[in-house]
XYZ file of C-alpha atoms in Angstrom:
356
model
C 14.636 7.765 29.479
C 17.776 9.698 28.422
C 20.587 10.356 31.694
C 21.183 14.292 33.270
C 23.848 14.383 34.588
C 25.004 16.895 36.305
C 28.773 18.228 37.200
C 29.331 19.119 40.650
C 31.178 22.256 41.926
C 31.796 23.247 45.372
C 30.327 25.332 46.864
C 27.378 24.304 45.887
C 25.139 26.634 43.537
C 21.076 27.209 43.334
C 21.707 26.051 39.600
C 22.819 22.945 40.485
C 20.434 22.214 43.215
C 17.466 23.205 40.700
C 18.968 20.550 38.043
C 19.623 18.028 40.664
C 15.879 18.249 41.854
C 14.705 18.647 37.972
C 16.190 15.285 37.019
C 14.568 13.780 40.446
C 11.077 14.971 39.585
C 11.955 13.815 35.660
C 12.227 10.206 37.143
C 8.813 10.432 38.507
C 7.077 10.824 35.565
C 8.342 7.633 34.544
C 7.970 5.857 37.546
C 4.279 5.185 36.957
C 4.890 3.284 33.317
C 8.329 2.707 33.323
C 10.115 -1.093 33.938
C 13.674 -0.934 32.581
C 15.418 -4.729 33.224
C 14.757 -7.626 34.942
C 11.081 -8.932 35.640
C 9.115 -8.427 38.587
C 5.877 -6.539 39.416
C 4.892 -3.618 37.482
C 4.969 -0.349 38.196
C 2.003 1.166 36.369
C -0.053 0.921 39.540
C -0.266 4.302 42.084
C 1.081 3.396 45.053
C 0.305 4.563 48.274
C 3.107 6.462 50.441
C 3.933 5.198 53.601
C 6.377 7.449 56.233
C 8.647 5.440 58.103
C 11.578 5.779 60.795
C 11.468 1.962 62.151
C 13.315 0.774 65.603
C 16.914 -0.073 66.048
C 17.939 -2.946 65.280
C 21.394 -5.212 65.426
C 23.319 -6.594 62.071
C 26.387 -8.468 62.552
C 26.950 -7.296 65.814
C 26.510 -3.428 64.825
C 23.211 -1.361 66.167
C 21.948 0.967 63.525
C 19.416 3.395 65.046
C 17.479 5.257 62.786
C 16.248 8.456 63.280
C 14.761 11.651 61.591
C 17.020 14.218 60.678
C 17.058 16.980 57.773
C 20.451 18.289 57.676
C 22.757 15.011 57.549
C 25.732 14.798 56.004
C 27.927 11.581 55.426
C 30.764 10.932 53.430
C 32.177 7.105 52.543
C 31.797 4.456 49.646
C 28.085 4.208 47.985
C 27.372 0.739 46.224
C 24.324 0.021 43.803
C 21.679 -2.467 43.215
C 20.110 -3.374 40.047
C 18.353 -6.369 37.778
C 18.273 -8.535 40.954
C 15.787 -6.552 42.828
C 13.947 -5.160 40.588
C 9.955 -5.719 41.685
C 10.796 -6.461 45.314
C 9.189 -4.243 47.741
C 11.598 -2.033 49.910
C 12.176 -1.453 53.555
C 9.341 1.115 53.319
C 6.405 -1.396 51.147
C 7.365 0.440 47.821
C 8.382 -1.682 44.534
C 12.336 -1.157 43.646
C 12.486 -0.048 40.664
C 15.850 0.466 39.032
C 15.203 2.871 37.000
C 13.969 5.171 39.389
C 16.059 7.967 41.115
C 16.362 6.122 44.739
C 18.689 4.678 47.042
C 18.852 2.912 50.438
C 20.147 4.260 53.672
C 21.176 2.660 56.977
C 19.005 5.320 59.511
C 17.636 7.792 57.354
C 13.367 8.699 57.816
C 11.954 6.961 54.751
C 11.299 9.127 52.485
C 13.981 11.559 52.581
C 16.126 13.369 49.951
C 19.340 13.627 49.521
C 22.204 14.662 47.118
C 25.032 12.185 46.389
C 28.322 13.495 45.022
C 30.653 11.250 43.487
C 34.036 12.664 45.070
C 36.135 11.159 42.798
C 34.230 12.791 39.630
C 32.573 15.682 40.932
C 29.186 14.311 39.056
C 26.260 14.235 41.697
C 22.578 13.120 41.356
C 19.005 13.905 43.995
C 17.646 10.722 44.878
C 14.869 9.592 47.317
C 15.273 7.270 49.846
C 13.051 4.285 50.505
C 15.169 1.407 51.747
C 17.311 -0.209 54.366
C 20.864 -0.635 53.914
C 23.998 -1.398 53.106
C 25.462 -3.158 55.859
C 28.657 -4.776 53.727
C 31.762 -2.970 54.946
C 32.042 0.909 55.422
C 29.406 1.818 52.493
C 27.057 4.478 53.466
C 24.212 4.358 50.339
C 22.737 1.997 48.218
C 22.217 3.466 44.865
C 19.540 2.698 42.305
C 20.992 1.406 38.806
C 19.652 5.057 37.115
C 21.119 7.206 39.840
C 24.410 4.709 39.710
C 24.938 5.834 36.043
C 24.277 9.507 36.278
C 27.628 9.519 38.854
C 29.166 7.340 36.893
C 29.976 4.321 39.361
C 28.032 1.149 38.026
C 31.282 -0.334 36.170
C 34.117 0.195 39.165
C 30.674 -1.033 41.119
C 31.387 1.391 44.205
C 32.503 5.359 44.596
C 33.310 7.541 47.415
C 30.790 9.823 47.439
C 29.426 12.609 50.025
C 25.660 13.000 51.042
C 24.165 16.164 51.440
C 20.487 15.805 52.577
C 18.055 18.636 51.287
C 15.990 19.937 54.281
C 12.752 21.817 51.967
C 12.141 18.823 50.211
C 12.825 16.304 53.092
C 10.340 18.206 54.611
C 8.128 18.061 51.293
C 7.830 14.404 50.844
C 7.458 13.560 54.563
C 4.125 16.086 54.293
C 2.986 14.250 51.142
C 3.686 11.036 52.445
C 1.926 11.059 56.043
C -1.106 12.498 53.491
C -0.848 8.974 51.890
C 0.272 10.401 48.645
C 3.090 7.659 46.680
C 6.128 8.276 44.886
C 4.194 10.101 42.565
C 2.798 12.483 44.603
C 6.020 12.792 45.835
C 8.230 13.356 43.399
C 5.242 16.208 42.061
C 6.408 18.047 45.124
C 9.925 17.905 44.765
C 9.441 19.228 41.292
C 6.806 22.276 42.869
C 9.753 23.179 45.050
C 12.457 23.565 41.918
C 9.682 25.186 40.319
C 8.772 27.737 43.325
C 5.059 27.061 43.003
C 5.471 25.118 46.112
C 6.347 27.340 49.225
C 9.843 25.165 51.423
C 8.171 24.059 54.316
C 9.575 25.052 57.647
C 11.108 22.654 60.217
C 8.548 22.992 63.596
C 10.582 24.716 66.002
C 12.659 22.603 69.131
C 10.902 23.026 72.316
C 11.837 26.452 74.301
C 14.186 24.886 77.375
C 12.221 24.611 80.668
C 14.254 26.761 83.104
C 15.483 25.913 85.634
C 13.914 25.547 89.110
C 14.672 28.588 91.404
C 16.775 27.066 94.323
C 15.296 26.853 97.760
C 16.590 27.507 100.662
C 17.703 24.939 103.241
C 15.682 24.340 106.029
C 17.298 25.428 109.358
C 18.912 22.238 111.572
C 16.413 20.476 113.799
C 17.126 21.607 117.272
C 18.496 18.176 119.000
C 16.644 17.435 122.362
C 17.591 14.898 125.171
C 14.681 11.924 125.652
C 14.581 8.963 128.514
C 13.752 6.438 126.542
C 13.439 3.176 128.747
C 15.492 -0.055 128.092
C 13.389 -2.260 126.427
C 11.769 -5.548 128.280
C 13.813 -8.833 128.528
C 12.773 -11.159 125.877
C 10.203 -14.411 126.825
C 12.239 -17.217 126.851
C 11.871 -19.678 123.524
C 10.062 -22.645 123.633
C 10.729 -25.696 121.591
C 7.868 -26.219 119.675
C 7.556 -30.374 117.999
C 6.858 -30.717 114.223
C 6.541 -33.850 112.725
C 8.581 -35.320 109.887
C 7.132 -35.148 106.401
C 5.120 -37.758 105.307
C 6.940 -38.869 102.061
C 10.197 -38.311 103.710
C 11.736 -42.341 103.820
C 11.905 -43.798 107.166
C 15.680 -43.696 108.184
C 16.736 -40.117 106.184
C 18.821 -38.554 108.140
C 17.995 -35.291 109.773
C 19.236 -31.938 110.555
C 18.522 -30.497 113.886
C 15.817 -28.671 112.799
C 14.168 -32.056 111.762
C 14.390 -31.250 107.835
C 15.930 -33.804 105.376
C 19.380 -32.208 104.082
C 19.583 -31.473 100.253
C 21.043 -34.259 98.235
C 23.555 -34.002 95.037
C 20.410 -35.451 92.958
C 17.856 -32.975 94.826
C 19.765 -30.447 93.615
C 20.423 -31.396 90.221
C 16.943 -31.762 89.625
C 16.240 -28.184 90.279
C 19.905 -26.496 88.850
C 19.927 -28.532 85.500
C 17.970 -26.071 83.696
C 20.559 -24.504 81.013
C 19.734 -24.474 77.515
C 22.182 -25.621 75.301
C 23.281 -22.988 72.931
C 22.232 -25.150 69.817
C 18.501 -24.368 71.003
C 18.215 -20.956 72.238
C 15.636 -19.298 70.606
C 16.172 -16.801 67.976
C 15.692 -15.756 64.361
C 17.761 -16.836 61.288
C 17.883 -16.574 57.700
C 17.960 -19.810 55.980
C 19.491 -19.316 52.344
C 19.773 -22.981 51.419
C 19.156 -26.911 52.247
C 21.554 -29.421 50.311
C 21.874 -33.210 50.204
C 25.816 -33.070 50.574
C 27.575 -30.879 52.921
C 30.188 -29.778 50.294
C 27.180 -28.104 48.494
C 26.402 -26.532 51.997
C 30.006 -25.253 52.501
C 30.128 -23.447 48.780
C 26.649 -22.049 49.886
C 28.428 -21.118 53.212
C 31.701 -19.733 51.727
C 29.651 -17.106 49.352
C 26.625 -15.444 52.044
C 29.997 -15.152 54.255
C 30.220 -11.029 53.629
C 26.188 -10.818 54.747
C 26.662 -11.981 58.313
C 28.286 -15.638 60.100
C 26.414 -18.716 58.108
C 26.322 -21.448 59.841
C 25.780 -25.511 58.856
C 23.392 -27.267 60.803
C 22.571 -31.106 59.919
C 19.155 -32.223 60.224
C 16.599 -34.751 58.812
C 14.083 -34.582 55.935
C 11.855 -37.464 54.204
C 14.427 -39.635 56.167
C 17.517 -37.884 54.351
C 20.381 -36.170 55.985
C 19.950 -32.450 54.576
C 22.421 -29.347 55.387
C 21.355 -26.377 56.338
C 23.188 -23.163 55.707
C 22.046 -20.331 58.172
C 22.761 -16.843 58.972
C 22.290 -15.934 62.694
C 21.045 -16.065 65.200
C 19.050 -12.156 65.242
C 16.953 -10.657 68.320
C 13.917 -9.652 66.188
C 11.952 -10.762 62.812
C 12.918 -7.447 61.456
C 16.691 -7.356 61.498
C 16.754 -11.143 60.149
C 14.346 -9.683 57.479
C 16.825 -6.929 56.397
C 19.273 -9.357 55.932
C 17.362 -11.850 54.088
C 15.929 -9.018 51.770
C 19.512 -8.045 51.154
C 20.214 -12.097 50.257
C 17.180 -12.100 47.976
C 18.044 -8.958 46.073
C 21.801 -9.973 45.318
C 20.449 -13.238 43.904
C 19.747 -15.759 46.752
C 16.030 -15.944 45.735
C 15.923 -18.588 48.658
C 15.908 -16.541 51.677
C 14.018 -16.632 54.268
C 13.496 -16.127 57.558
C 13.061 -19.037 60.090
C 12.832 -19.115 64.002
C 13.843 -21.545 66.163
């Protein structure tokens, strides 16, 4: 499939937009036959569209809290992924395919589209958005290898770039995609847009602002009047009422006043000692290797150490010491996903995610 690319200008024009959206709906037509490097599942088959916004969720300490906008704009560094996850499914249960026009974003609705300008080239490229990330550093996109090339970026590896989402065909593909219709389908309506046989969808209107309640006036003071109230009656004098020990209290425990048996140190330990060490608190983690010799482990340990904080944990298999190399500990089954889908798709086909 030859490259467009496309030469940005500011501002931008309607011709640009037009080719930018062209070359988008040009990569759908081989999205349903094309699979351009590594192995991994096929394309060929029609896949269903899915919309998706998803919860927050915590990485590293940071809380990303996606959301569904159609006017964002972002600037930072984009990054690209390429032969290594090509097949896997993405954060939305498409296939990655790298020679489709997509990329992944942090918060953005899935699917979404936006334009991505290479600042430091003035080349741009309209891709669609159907994954999670990046979460290494400051980058703000994950490009696909295709949409990588067209901005020039996939030898330096990285580019500052500026995102410009397009609202009409946002709008489009959420439509097509809430209908059940795939990437195809999609992509078809990005390309009716360009082509004006599809009319822009509008964005439904925010809710009118409830006004605000008239104020009401204060009730006049309450007129203050003078009651005899009579002191109240003298109290019945207590009685001392006999209670037996316990029965499995030992003969000869001393006793308070009250006849109970005081507290002892080991009474009370017995009830207090209830902290969990922090070696077994519950939690999810994302395993990405198990070696025989811990200097395996700490090689293991010293590359995964950009995704997260990797831990070594020593335990026993088959009666042999093993070492465990472990990325966590994560709130939820889907933020330890991310990461391990991130791990799998920059090589570490070992990944998974384990709870404790």
């Amino acid at each position: 499939m030859p490259l467009v690319l496309v030469k940005l200008t500011f501002p931008l024009s309607g011709t640009l937009r037009l080719c930018g959206v062209a070359a988008l709906a040009a990569s759908l037509a081989a999205c349903g036959s094309s699979s351009k490097g590594g192995g991994g599942a096929s394309s060929s088959v029609a896949q269903r569209g899915t919309y998706k916004i998803g919860q927050p969720y915590k990485i590293d300490g940071v809380t990303y809290t996606p959301r569904e906008t159609f006017d964002l704009t972002e600037t930072g560094t984009a990054s690209w992924y390429g032969p290594g996850f090509h097949g896997k499914s993405t954060a939305n249960g498409e296939r990655y395919d790298q020679s489709d026009r997509t990329a992944a974003h942090r918060t953005l609705q899935m699917p979404a589209i936006v334009r991505v300008t290479n600042l430091e080239n003035g080349r741009s490229t309209v891709v669609r958005v159907n994954d999670r990330g990046p979460f290494a550093r400051s980058r703000v996109i994950d490009l696909s290898r295709t949409a990588a090339e067209e901005i020039d970026m996939v030898g330096r590896g990285t580019a500052r770039v500026r995102i410009d989402q397009l609202q009409a065909e946002s709008l489009a593909v959420k439509d097509v995609a809430l209908s059940g219709g795939g990437p195809a389908e999609q992509q078809q309506a990005v390309a009716q847009l360009a082509s004006g046989s599809r009319a822009a969808p509008t964005p439904a209107p925010a809710p009118a602002p409830v006004p605000a309640p008239a104020p009401v006036a204060a009730p006049p003071p309450p007129v203050m009047q003078a009651a005899y109230e009579p002191p109240p009656a003298p109290a019945a004098p207590a009685q001392t009422v006999y209670s037996p020990p316990p029965r499995n209290v030992p003969f000869g425990a001393p006793r308070s006043a009250s006849g109970d048996v005081p507290p002892t140190i080991a009474s009370l330990s017995a009830t207090t000692a209830t902290a969990t060490p922090s070696s077994q608190l519950n939690g999810f983690f994302v395993q990405v290797g198990a070696f025989s010799t811990q200097e395996n482990a700490e090689k293991q340990r010293g590359a995964v150490r950009s995704y997260g904080h990797p831990e070594i944990s020593q335990a026993s298999a088959g009666g042999r010491d093993v070492y465990r190399v472990r990325l966590g500990p994560y709130t939820t089954p889907d933020a330890a996903g991310i990461v391990a889908d991130r791990l799998k798709r920059s090589g570490y086909g070992d990944a998974r995610v384990v709870s404790e």
